[in-house]
Amino acid sequence: MTVTTAQEQIAELAKRYPERGLTSLNKYLDEEWLRAAYRRIRKDGATGIDGVSAREYGKDLDKRLTELVNCAKSGSYRAPAVRRTYIEKPGKRDEKRPLGIPTTEDKVLQKAVVMLIEPIYEAEFYDFSYGFRPGRSCHRAIDALRDAVMGGRIGWILEADIRKFFDRLSHSHLREIVRQRVRDGVLTRLIDKWLKAGVLEAGEWTRTEEGTPQGGVISPLLANIYLHEVLDKWFAKEIQPRLKGRCFLIRYADDFVMGFEREDDARRVLEVLPKRVARFGLELHPEKTRIVPFRRPDRWEKQRDKEQSQSFNFLGFTHFWRRSRKGNWVVGEKTAKDRLNRSLIVINQWCRENRHEPLKEQQKTLNQKLQGHYAYFGVTGNIRCLQRYWRGVRRYWHRWLRRRTKWDSSLNWDWYERTIAANYPLLMPRVVHSVYARANP
C-alpha cells in the first residue's frame, strides 16, 4: 500500500467518524512509511545534538529505519533534546531569536507522525485556515481576505496579535485536544515525548514546560490543531451564529484577522476574544489588537466617517482601499512600513559585512535577496514599495563599496552607474502575484 493510499484511507475514516478518536494508526508506521518521511525532510539543514547530517543518516538507511520503527512502537524511543542556537532578528542586531535544531532521526520520525495524523485534521480544518497546510500559502490567505472584504459589505476589521504563541502553547491543553481525535497510544506517547524533550544549550539541558517543540517538523501541525480548537471552531460554531451581520475569519498560523459588517458585532467579539484565548493559556497583545473601520470609501454616509477609514496589517502587508485600473474601489496591498524598514536594515548590515567580497559574488547574493523579496511582496499595486526596496539596496551597496578603500569623493553616483550598475546590474522590481492573472486564468 502506498503512502498516498493509506492517507486517503485515514482521511475517509476521519470523515466517517467525525466525533471519534481514531486508534490503530501506528499499523501504517513501517520502514516504507519512514523511508517516505526521510525523502520529504530537508537534506541541507543543520545537525542536531548528535552531529549526524541527513545525508550521513541515509548511508545506512535501511538498518536505521528498522531500529527506529521498533523503538517507536515498543515505547523505548527517547526523544533527544533540541540543540538551541540563536539568529539575529531581521533588522534588530541587538536582539536574537532562539532556534531549535532537532536530530535527523527525530525529524524523520516527526515527519512520519505528521503524515499519519495530518489527513485526520485536514478533513475537519476550516477553509479559512491557511498556515502550514498542503496546497495553501500566505498569498492564498491574502486573496481570500481581499475577496471576503470586497464581497461581503465588510466595514470593520478586528486586527489581533497573540503574544508569543509558539512559546506559550499549553502542553496540557494540547494533549487534551489531540486525544479527542488521535487515541493511538504509540502516537500520543511520541508527541508527549517531543513536548518534554527540552533543549540543550552550552551543554546544559533545560526542560520545556510550554510551547511547541522548537524547530520540530511536527510543530506547525500541532499549532494548527491547537488554534483550530481555540479559535476556528469557536468562531464558526459559537460566534458566527450569534452575530447580526456578516463576518469572516482568515487565519495563517497564529496571525489572523476578523471582518464584520456591523461595528457592534466587532466590539462584542473583541470583548470575549481575550477571555477565550486566556482560557487556553494565551494572551492577546493589547497594543496590537484593535478594531479598524474599513468600509469602502464610497459607502460611508458622512465625509467625516470616510476620513476615519484606516488600513490594517496582515502577513507583512498593509491592506487599504485603492482604485483599480478601471476606476473601481478594490482592496490593495503594499509592503508594511516596518517590514520594509527591517528588510533594508538587513541589506545594510549584509553590505557592510561583505563589502570586501568579489563584486560578482556580492551581485549574486543581492540578486538572490531581491528575488526572494519580489517573490513574496511582488503583488499587484505594490510596485512603488518594490522600487523603494530596490533603490535602498542600490543605495546601501554604493555606500559600502565606497568604503572598501580610503574615502574618495569621486566614487559618487556617476561612478556607481558607470562602473557597478552597468557591469553588475541588480534585478529590477517585478510583480509576481497578479490579481489580474488570477481573475483571468
CSV table of C-alpha atoms in Angstrom, one decimal:
chain,number,residue,atom,x,y,z
A,1,MET,CA,0.0,0.0,0.0
A,2,THR,CA,1.4,3.4,-1.0
A,3,VAL,CA,1.6,6.3,1.5
A,4,THR,CA,-1.0,8.3,-0.6
A,5,THR,CA,-3.5,5.4,-0.5
A,6,ALA,CA,-3.0,5.0,3.3
A,7,GLN,CA,-3.5,8.7,3.8
A,8,GLU,CA,-6.7,8.5,1.8
A,9,GLN,CA,-8.0,5.7,4.0
A,10,ILE,CA,-7.2,7.7,7.1
A,11,ALA,CA,-9.0,10.7,5.8
A,12,GLU,CA,-12.0,8.6,4.9
A,13,LEU,CA,-12.1,7.2,8.4
A,14,ALA,CA,-11.9,10.7,9.8
A,15,LYS,CA,-14.8,11.9,7.8
A,16,ARG,CA,-16.9,8.8,8.6
A,17,TYR,CA,-16.3,9.2,12.4
A,18,PRO,CA,-16.0,13.0,12.9
A,19,GLU,CA,-16.6,12.9,16.7
A,20,ARG,CA,-14.5,9.8,17.5
A,21,GLY,CA,-10.8,9.4,18.4
A,22,LEU,CA,-9.0,7.1,15.9
A,23,THR,CA,-6.9,4.2,17.1
A,24,SER,CA,-4.6,1.6,15.5
A,25,LEU,CA,-3.0,4.3,13.3
A,26,ASN,CA,0.5,3.0,14.0
A,27,LYS,CA,-0.1,0.0,11.8
A,28,TYR,CA,0.9,2.2,8.9
A,29,LEU,CA,4.1,3.1,10.6
A,30,ASP,CA,6.7,0.8,9.0
A,31,GLU,CA,10.0,1.0,7.2
A,32,GLU,CA,8.4,2.1,3.9
A,33,TRP,CA,6.5,4.9,5.7
A,34,LEU,CA,9.6,6.1,7.4
A,35,ARG,CA,11.5,5.9,4.1
A,36,ALA,CA,8.9,8.2,2.5
A,37,ALA,CA,9.3,10.5,5.5
A,38,TYR,CA,13.0,10.6,5.1
A,39,ARG,CA,12.6,11.6,1.4
A,40,ARG,CA,10.4,14.5,2.4
A,41,ILE,CA,12.7,16.2,5.0
A,42,ARG,CA,15.2,18.8,4.1
A,43,LYS,CA,18.7,17.4,3.5
A,44,ASP,CA,20.6,20.6,3.8
A,45,GLY,CA,19.6,21.5,7.4
A,46,ALA,CA,21.9,21.9,10.3
A,47,THR,CA,22.6,18.9,12.5
A,48,GLY,CA,21.2,18.3,16.0
A,49,ILE,CA,23.0,17.3,19.2
A,50,ASP,CA,24.3,14.1,17.6
A,51,GLY,CA,26.0,15.9,14.7
A,52,VAL,CA,24.6,13.5,12.1
A,53,SER,CA,23.5,15.1,8.9
A,54,ALA,CA,20.6,13.9,6.7
A,55,ARG,CA,23.0,12.5,4.1
A,56,GLU,CA,25.1,10.7,6.7
A,57,TYR,CA,21.9,9.3,8.2
A,58,GLY,CA,21.0,8.0,4.7
A,59,LYS,CA,24.1,5.9,4.2
A,60,ASP,CA,22.8,3.1,6.4
A,61,LEU,CA,19.2,4.0,6.0
A,62,ASP,CA,17.5,0.5,6.0
A,63,LYS,CA,19.1,-0.6,9.3
A,64,ARG,CA,18.4,2.8,10.9
A,65,LEU,CA,14.8,2.8,9.9
A,66,THR,CA,14.2,-0.8,11.1
A,67,GLU,CA,15.6,0.1,14.5
A,68,LEU,CA,13.6,3.4,14.6
A,69,VAL,CA,10.3,1.5,13.9
A,70,ASN,CA,11.0,-1.0,16.7
A,71,CYS,CA,11.9,1.8,19.2
A,72,ALA,CA,8.9,3.9,18.3
A,73,LYS,CA,6.3,1.1,18.6
A,74,SER,CA,7.9,-0.6,21.7
A,75,GLY,CA,7.9,2.8,23.5
A,76,SER,CA,11.7,2.7,24.0
A,77,TYR,CA,12.3,5.7,21.7
A,78,ARG,CA,13.8,8.6,23.7
A,79,ALA,CA,13.2,12.0,22.1
A,80,PRO,CA,16.6,13.8,22.0
A,81,ALA,CA,16.9,17.3,23.3
A,82,VAL,CA,16.8,20.0,20.7
A,83,ARG,CA,20.1,21.9,20.0
A,84,ARG,CA,19.4,25.6,20.7
A,85,THR,CA,21.1,28.3,18.7
A,86,TYR,CA,20.4,31.9,18.1
A,87,ILE,CA,19.9,34.0,15.0
A,88,GLU,CA,19.6,37.8,14.7
A,89,LYS,CA,16.1,39.1,14.3
A,90,PRO,CA,15.7,40.9,10.9
A,91,GLY,CA,16.6,44.5,11.3
A,92,LYS,CA,17.4,44.1,15.1
A,93,ARG,CA,21.1,43.5,15.6
A,94,ASP,CA,20.8,43.6,19.4
A,95,GLU,CA,18.0,41.1,19.6
A,96,LYS,CA,18.3,37.4,18.8
A,97,ARG,CA,15.7,34.8,18.2
A,98,PRO,CA,16.1,31.2,19.6
A,99,LEU,CA,16.2,28.5,17.0
A,100,GLY,CA,15.8,24.8,17.8
A,101,ILE,CA,17.5,22.1,15.7
A,102,PRO,CA,16.3,18.5,16.2
A,103,THR,CA,18.4,15.5,15.2
A,104,THR,CA,17.9,14.0,11.7
A,105,GLU,CA,16.3,10.8,13.2
A,106,ASP,CA,13.9,12.9,15.2
A,107,LYS,CA,12.9,14.9,12.1
A,108,VAL,CA,12.2,11.6,10.2
A,109,LEU,CA,10.0,10.2,13.0
A,110,GLN,CA,8.2,13.6,13.4
A,111,LYS,CA,7.6,13.8,9.7
A,112,ALA,CA,6.2,10.2,9.7
A,113,VAL,CA,3.8,11.1,12.5
A,114,VAL,CA,2.7,14.2,10.6
A,115,MET,CA,2.0,12.1,7.6
A,116,LEU,CA,-0.2,9.9,9.7
A,117,ILE,CA,-2.3,12.5,11.6
A,118,GLU,CA,-2.4,15.3,9.0
A,119,PRO,CA,-5.2,13.6,7.0
A,120,ILE,CA,-7.4,13.4,10.1
A,121,TYR,CA,-7.3,17.1,10.7
A,122,GLU,CA,-7.3,18.1,7.0
A,123,ALA,CA,-10.8,16.5,7.0
A,124,GLU,CA,-12.0,19.0,9.6
A,125,PHE,CA,-9.8,22.1,9.4
A,126,TYR,CA,-11.9,25.1,8.1
A,127,ASP,CA,-11.2,26.6,4.7
A,128,PHE,CA,-10.3,29.9,6.3
A,129,SER,CA,-7.2,28.4,7.9
A,130,TYR,CA,-4.2,28.7,5.6
A,131,GLY,CA,-1.0,28.3,7.6
A,132,PHE,CA,1.3,25.2,7.0
A,133,ARG,CA,-1.3,23.3,5.1
A,134,PRO,CA,-0.9,21.3,1.8
A,135,GLY,CA,-1.7,23.5,-1.2
A,136,ARG,CA,-2.1,26.7,0.8
A,137,SER,CA,0.1,29.7,1.2
A,138,CYS,CA,0.3,33.3,2.5
A,139,HIS,CA,-0.8,34.7,-0.8
A,140,ARG,CA,-3.9,32.5,-0.9
A,141,ALA,CA,-4.8,33.8,2.5
A,142,ILE,CA,-4.4,37.4,1.3
A,143,ASP,CA,-6.5,36.6,-1.8
A,144,ALA,CA,-9.2,35.2,0.5
A,145,LEU,CA,-9.1,38.2,2.7
A,146,ARG,CA,-9.4,40.6,-0.3
A,147,ASP,CA,-12.4,38.6,-1.6
A,148,ALA,CA,-14.1,38.4,1.8
A,149,VAL,CA,-13.9,42.2,2.3
A,150,MET,CA,-15.0,43.1,-1.2
A,151,GLY,CA,-17.7,40.6,-1.4
A,152,GLY,CA,-19.3,40.9,2.0
A,153,ARG,CA,-20.0,44.6,2.6
A,154,ILE,CA,-17.5,44.4,5.4
A,155,GLY,CA,-16.9,47.7,7.3
A,156,TRP,CA,-14.9,46.7,10.3
A,157,ILE,CA,-11.7,44.7,10.8
A,158,LEU,CA,-10.6,43.2,14.1
A,159,GLU,CA,-6.8,43.0,13.9
A,160,ALA,CA,-5.4,40.7,16.6
A,161,ASP,CA,-2.0,39.5,17.8
A,162,ILE,CA,-1.3,36.6,20.1
A,163,ARG,CA,1.7,37.2,22.3
A,164,LYS,CA,4.5,34.6,21.8
A,165,PHE,CA,2.0,31.9,20.8
A,166,PHE,CA,4.6,29.2,19.8
A,167,ASP,CA,6.4,29.7,23.1
A,168,ARG,CA,3.3,29.8,25.4
A,169,LEU,CA,1.2,27.0,23.9
A,170,SER,CA,-0.1,24.9,26.9
A,171,HIS,CA,1.0,21.3,26.9
A,172,SER,CA,-1.9,20.0,29.0
A,173,HIS,CA,-4.5,21.7,26.8
A,174,LEU,CA,-2.7,20.4,23.6
A,175,ARG,CA,-2.7,16.8,24.9
A,176,GLU,CA,-6.4,17.0,25.6
A,177,ILE,CA,-7.2,18.5,22.2
A,178,VAL,CA,-5.1,15.9,20.3
A,179,ARG,CA,-6.6,13.0,22.2
A,180,GLN,CA,-10.1,14.0,21.0
A,181,ARG,CA,-9.2,12.7,17.5
A,182,VAL,CA,-6.0,10.7,18.0
A,183,ARG,CA,-6.1,7.9,20.6
A,184,ASP,CA,-3.4,5.7,19.2
A,185,GLY,CA,-1.1,5.1,22.2
A,186,VAL,CA,2.1,4.9,20.1
A,187,LEU,CA,1.5,8.3,18.5
A,188,THR,CA,0.3,10.1,21.6
A,189,ARG,CA,3.3,8.8,23.5
A,190,LEU,CA,5.6,10.1,20.9
A,191,ILE,CA,4.0,13.5,20.9
A,192,ASP,CA,4.3,13.6,24.7
A,193,LYS,CA,8.0,12.8,24.5
A,194,TRP,CA,8.6,15.6,22.0
A,195,LEU,CA,6.9,18.1,24.2
A,196,LYS,CA,9.1,17.0,27.1
A,197,ALA,CA,12.3,16.7,25.2
A,198,GLY,CA,13.7,20.0,26.3
A,199,VAL,CA,16.6,22.0,24.8
A,200,LEU,CA,20.4,21.7,25.0
A,201,GLU,CA,22.3,24.9,25.2
A,202,ALA,CA,26.0,25.2,26.0
A,203,GLY,CA,26.0,21.7,27.4
A,204,GLU,CA,23.1,22.4,29.7
A,205,TRP,CA,19.7,20.7,29.3
A,206,THR,CA,16.5,22.7,30.1
A,207,ARG,CA,13.0,21.3,30.4
A,208,THR,CA,10.3,22.9,28.3
A,209,GLU,CA,7.1,23.4,30.2
A,210,GLU,CA,5.1,25.0,27.4
A,211,GLY,CA,5.3,25.8,23.7
A,212,THR,CA,5.7,23.6,20.6
A,213,PRO,CA,8.9,21.6,20.1
A,214,GLN,CA,11.5,24.1,18.9
A,215,GLY,CA,12.3,23.7,15.2
A,216,GLY,CA,10.2,20.5,15.2
A,217,VAL,CA,8.7,19.2,11.9
A,218,ILE,CA,5.5,18.5,13.9
A,219,SER,CA,5.3,21.9,15.5
A,220,PRO,CA,3.3,23.7,12.7
A,221,LEU,CA,0.7,20.9,12.7
A,222,LEU,CA,0.4,20.9,16.5
A,223,ALA,CA,0.0,24.7,16.4
A,224,ASN,CA,-2.8,24.4,13.8
A,225,ILE,CA,-4.6,21.7,15.8
A,226,TYR,CA,-4.4,24.0,18.9
A,227,LEU,CA,-5.8,27.1,17.2
A,228,HIS,CA,-8.4,25.1,15.3
A,229,GLU,CA,-9.9,24.2,18.7
A,230,VAL,CA,-9.2,27.6,20.4
A,231,LEU,CA,-10.2,29.9,17.6
A,232,ASP,CA,-11.6,28.4,14.4
A,233,LYS,CA,-14.2,26.0,15.8
A,234,TRP,CA,-15.3,28.6,18.4
A,235,PHE,CA,-15.7,31.3,15.8
A,236,ALA,CA,-17.6,29.0,13.3
A,237,LYS,CA,-19.9,27.3,15.8
A,238,GLU,CA,-20.4,29.8,18.6
A,239,ILE,CA,-19.7,33.3,17.3
A,240,GLN,CA,-21.0,33.4,13.7
A,241,PRO,CA,-24.5,32.2,14.5
A,242,ARG,CA,-24.9,34.8,17.2
A,243,LEU,CA,-23.9,37.9,15.2
A,244,LYS,CA,-26.4,40.2,13.5
A,245,GLY,CA,-24.4,40.9,10.3
A,246,ARG,CA,-21.9,39.2,8.0
A,247,CYS,CA,-18.5,38.2,9.3
A,248,PHE,CA,-15.4,36.2,8.4
A,249,LEU,CA,-12.1,34.9,9.9
A,250,ILE,CA,-8.9,34.5,7.9
A,251,ARG,CA,-6.0,32.8,9.8
A,252,TYR,CA,-2.5,31.9,8.8
A,253,ALA,CA,-0.8,30.1,11.7
A,254,ASP,CA,-1.1,32.4,14.7
A,255,ASP,CA,-1.8,35.5,12.5
A,256,PHE,CA,-5.5,36.2,12.0
A,257,VAL,CA,-8.0,39.0,11.2
A,258,MET,CA,-11.8,39.0,11.5
A,259,GLY,CA,-14.1,41.1,9.4
A,260,PHE,CA,-17.5,42.4,10.3
A,261,GLU,CA,-20.4,44.1,8.6
A,262,ARG,CA,-21.5,45.8,11.8
A,263,GLU,CA,-19.4,47.7,14.4
A,264,ASP,CA,-21.5,46.4,17.3
A,265,ASP,CA,-20.7,42.8,16.3
A,266,ALA,CA,-17.0,43.6,16.1
A,267,ARG,CA,-17.0,45.1,19.6
A,268,ARG,CA,-18.9,42.2,21.1
A,269,VAL,CA,-16.3,39.7,19.7
A,270,LEU,CA,-13.4,42.0,20.9
A,271,GLU,CA,-14.9,41.8,24.4
A,272,VAL,CA,-15.0,38.0,24.5
A,273,LEU,CA,-11.9,37.1,22.4
A,274,PRO,CA,-9.3,37.8,25.2
A,275,LYS,CA,-11.3,35.7,27.6
A,276,ARG,CA,-11.4,32.8,25.1
A,277,VAL,CA,-7.7,32.7,24.4
A,278,ALA,CA,-6.9,33.2,28.1
A,279,ARG,CA,-8.9,30.0,28.8
A,280,PHE,CA,-6.2,28.1,26.9
A,281,GLY,CA,-3.2,29.9,28.4
A,282,LEU,CA,-2.8,32.5,25.7
A,283,GLU,CA,-2.8,36.3,25.7
A,284,LEU,CA,-3.6,39.0,23.1
A,285,HIS,CA,-1.2,41.9,22.7
A,286,PRO,CA,-3.2,44.9,24.0
A,287,GLU,CA,-1.5,47.4,21.7
A,288,LYS,CA,-1.7,45.3,18.6
A,289,THR,CA,-5.3,44.2,19.0
A,290,ARG,CA,-7.8,46.7,17.7
A,291,ILE,CA,-10.9,47.4,15.7
A,292,VAL,CA,-10.3,49.3,12.4
A,293,PRO,CA,-13.0,51.0,10.4
A,294,PHE,CA,-12.5,49.6,6.9
A,295,ARG,CA,-15.6,50.3,4.8
A,296,ARG,CA,-15.4,51.1,1.1
A,297,PRO,CA,-14.9,54.9,0.8
A,298,ASP,CA,-18.0,55.5,-1.3
A,299,ARG,CA,-20.2,53.7,1.2
A,300,TRP,CA,-19.5,56.0,4.2
A,301,GLU,CA,-22.6,58.1,5.0
A,302,LYS,CA,-20.6,61.2,6.1
A,303,GLN,CA,-17.4,62.7,4.9
A,304,ARG,CA,-16.1,62.7,8.5
A,305,ASP,CA,-16.6,58.9,8.7
A,306,LYS,CA,-14.9,58.4,5.4
A,307,GLU,CA,-11.8,60.2,6.7
A,308,GLN,CA,-11.7,57.8,9.6
A,309,SER,CA,-11.4,54.8,7.4
A,310,GLN,CA,-8.0,53.2,8.2
A,311,SER,CA,-5.7,50.5,6.9
A,312,PHE,CA,-4.5,47.4,8.8
A,313,ASN,CA,-1.6,45.0,8.6
A,314,PHE,CA,-1.7,41.2,7.9
A,315,LEU,CA,1.1,38.9,6.9
A,316,GLY,CA,3.6,41.7,6.3
A,317,PHE,CA,1.3,43.7,4.1
A,318,THR,CA,-0.7,46.9,4.8
A,319,HIS,CA,-4.2,46.5,3.4
A,320,PHE,CA,-6.1,49.6,2.2
A,321,TRP,CA,-8.7,50.8,-0.3
A,322,ARG,CA,-7.5,51.9,-3.7
A,323,ARG,CA,-8.8,52.5,-7.2
A,324,SER,CA,-8.3,49.7,-9.8
A,325,ARG,CA,-7.3,50.2,-13.4
A,326,LYS,CA,-10.9,50.7,-14.3
A,327,GLY,CA,-11.6,53.1,-11.5
A,328,ASN,CA,-13.4,50.7,-9.2
A,329,TRP,CA,-12.7,50.5,-5.5
A,330,VAL,CA,-10.7,47.4,-4.6
A,331,VAL,CA,-8.6,46.3,-1.6
A,332,GLY,CA,-4.9,46.8,-2.3
A,333,GLU,CA,-1.8,45.6,-0.6
A,334,LYS,CA,1.6,47.3,0.0
A,335,THR,CA,4.6,46.3,2.0
A,336,ALA,CA,4.1,47.1,5.6
A,337,LYS,CA,6.3,50.0,6.6
A,338,ASP,CA,8.0,48.1,9.5
A,339,ARG,CA,8.7,45.1,7.3
A,340,LEU,CA,10.2,47.3,4.5
A,341,ASN,CA,12.4,49.1,7.0
A,342,ARG,CA,13.6,45.9,8.6
A,343,SER,CA,14.4,44.4,5.2
A,344,LEU,CA,16.5,47.4,4.3
A,345,ILE,CA,18.3,47.3,7.6
A,346,VAL,CA,19.2,43.7,6.9
A,347,ILE,CA,20.6,44.7,3.5
A,348,ASN,CA,22.6,47.5,5.0
A,349,GLN,CA,24.2,45.0,7.5
A,350,TRP,CA,24.9,42.5,4.8
A,351,CYS,CA,26.6,45.1,2.5
A,352,ARG,CA,28.7,46.3,5.4
A,353,GLU,CA,29.9,42.9,6.4
A,354,ASN,CA,30.6,41.6,2.9
A,355,ARG,CA,31.9,44.8,1.2
A,356,HIS,CA,35.3,43.2,0.6
A,357,GLU,CA,34.0,40.2,-1.2
A,358,PRO,CA,34.3,40.0,-5.0
A,359,LEU,CA,31.8,42.1,-6.8
A,360,LYS,CA,30.4,39.2,-8.8
A,361,GLU,CA,29.7,37.3,-5.5
A,362,GLN,CA,28.0,40.4,-4.0
A,363,GLN,CA,25.9,40.9,-7.0
A,364,LYS,CA,24.8,37.2,-7.0
A,365,THR,CA,23.7,37.3,-3.3
A,366,LEU,CA,22.0,40.7,-3.6
A,367,ASN,CA,20.0,39.5,-6.6
A,368,GLN,CA,19.0,36.4,-4.6
A,369,LYS,CA,17.8,38.6,-1.8
A,370,LEU,CA,15.9,40.8,-4.3
A,371,GLN,CA,14.4,37.8,-6.0
A,372,GLY,CA,13.2,36.5,-2.6
A,373,HIS,CA,11.7,39.9,-1.7
A,374,TYR,CA,9.8,40.1,-5.1
A,375,ALA,CA,8.6,36.5,-4.7
A,376,TYR,CA,6.8,37.5,-1.5
A,377,PHE,CA,5.9,41.2,-1.8
A,378,GLY,CA,5.6,41.3,-5.6
A,379,VAL,CA,1.8,41.7,-5.7
A,380,THR,CA,-0.4,43.9,-7.9
A,381,GLY,CA,-0.3,47.5,-6.8
A,382,ASN,CA,2.8,47.2,-4.7
A,383,ILE,CA,5.4,48.3,-7.4
A,384,ARG,CA,6.2,51.5,-5.6
A,385,CYS,CA,7.3,49.7,-2.4
A,386,LEU,CA,9.3,47.2,-4.6
A,387,GLN,CA,11.0,50.1,-6.2
A,388,ARG,CA,11.8,51.7,-2.9
A,389,TYR,CA,13.4,48.5,-1.7
A,390,TRP,CA,15.4,48.2,-5.0
A,391,ARG,CA,16.6,51.8,-4.6
A,392,GLY,CA,17.5,51.1,-1.0
A,393,VAL,CA,19.6,48.1,-2.0
A,394,ARG,CA,21.4,50.2,-4.6
A,395,ARG,CA,22.0,53.0,-2.1
A,396,TYR,CA,23.4,50.7,0.6
A,397,TRP,CA,25.6,48.8,-1.9
A,398,HIS,CA,27.0,52.0,-3.2
A,399,ARG,CA,27.6,53.4,0.3
A,400,TRP,CA,29.7,50.3,1.5
A,401,LEU,CA,31.5,49.8,-1.8
A,402,ARG,CA,32.9,53.4,-1.4
A,403,ARG,CA,34.3,52.3,1.9
A,404,ARG,CA,36.3,49.4,0.6
A,405,THR,CA,39.2,51.7,0.4
A,406,LYS,CA,40.2,55.2,1.6
A,407,TRP,CA,37.4,57.7,1.1
A,408,ASP,CA,37.3,59.0,-2.4
A,409,SER,CA,34.9,61.8,-3.3
A,410,SER,CA,35.0,60.7,-7.0
A,411,LEU,CA,33.2,57.5,-6.1
A,412,ASN,CA,29.8,59.2,-6.5
A,413,TRP,CA,26.6,58.0,-8.2
A,414,ASP,CA,28.0,58.7,-11.6
A,415,TRP,CA,30.8,56.2,-10.8
A,416,TYR,CA,28.3,53.7,-9.4
A,417,GLU,CA,26.1,53.9,-12.5
A,418,ARG,CA,29.1,53.8,-14.9
A,419,THR,CA,31.1,51.1,-13.1
A,420,ILE,CA,28.9,49.0,-10.9
A,421,ALA,CA,25.3,49.2,-12.3
A,422,ALA,CA,26.4,48.8,-15.8
A,423,ASN,CA,28.5,45.7,-15.2
A,424,TYR,CA,26.8,44.2,-12.1
A,425,PRO,CA,23.1,45.0,-12.6
A,426,LEU,CA,20.6,44.3,-9.9
A,427,LEU,CA,17.2,42.6,-10.6
A,428,MET,CA,14.5,45.2,-11.4
A,429,PRO,CA,11.3,45.2,-9.4
A,430,ARG,CA,8.5,43.0,-10.8
A,431,VAL,CA,5.0,41.7,-9.9
A,432,VAL,CA,5.0,38.0,-9.3
A,433,HIS,CA,1.4,37.6,-8.0
A,434,SER,CA,-1.0,39.4,-10.2
A,435,VAL,CA,-4.7,39.7,-9.3
A,436,TYR,CA,-5.5,40.1,-13.0
A,437,ALA,CA,-3.9,36.8,-13.8
A,438,ARG,CA,-5.9,35.2,-11.0
A,439,ALA,CA,-9.1,36.7,-12.4
A,440,ASN,CA,-8.3,35.6,-15.9
A,441,PRO,CA,-6.6,32.2,-15.6
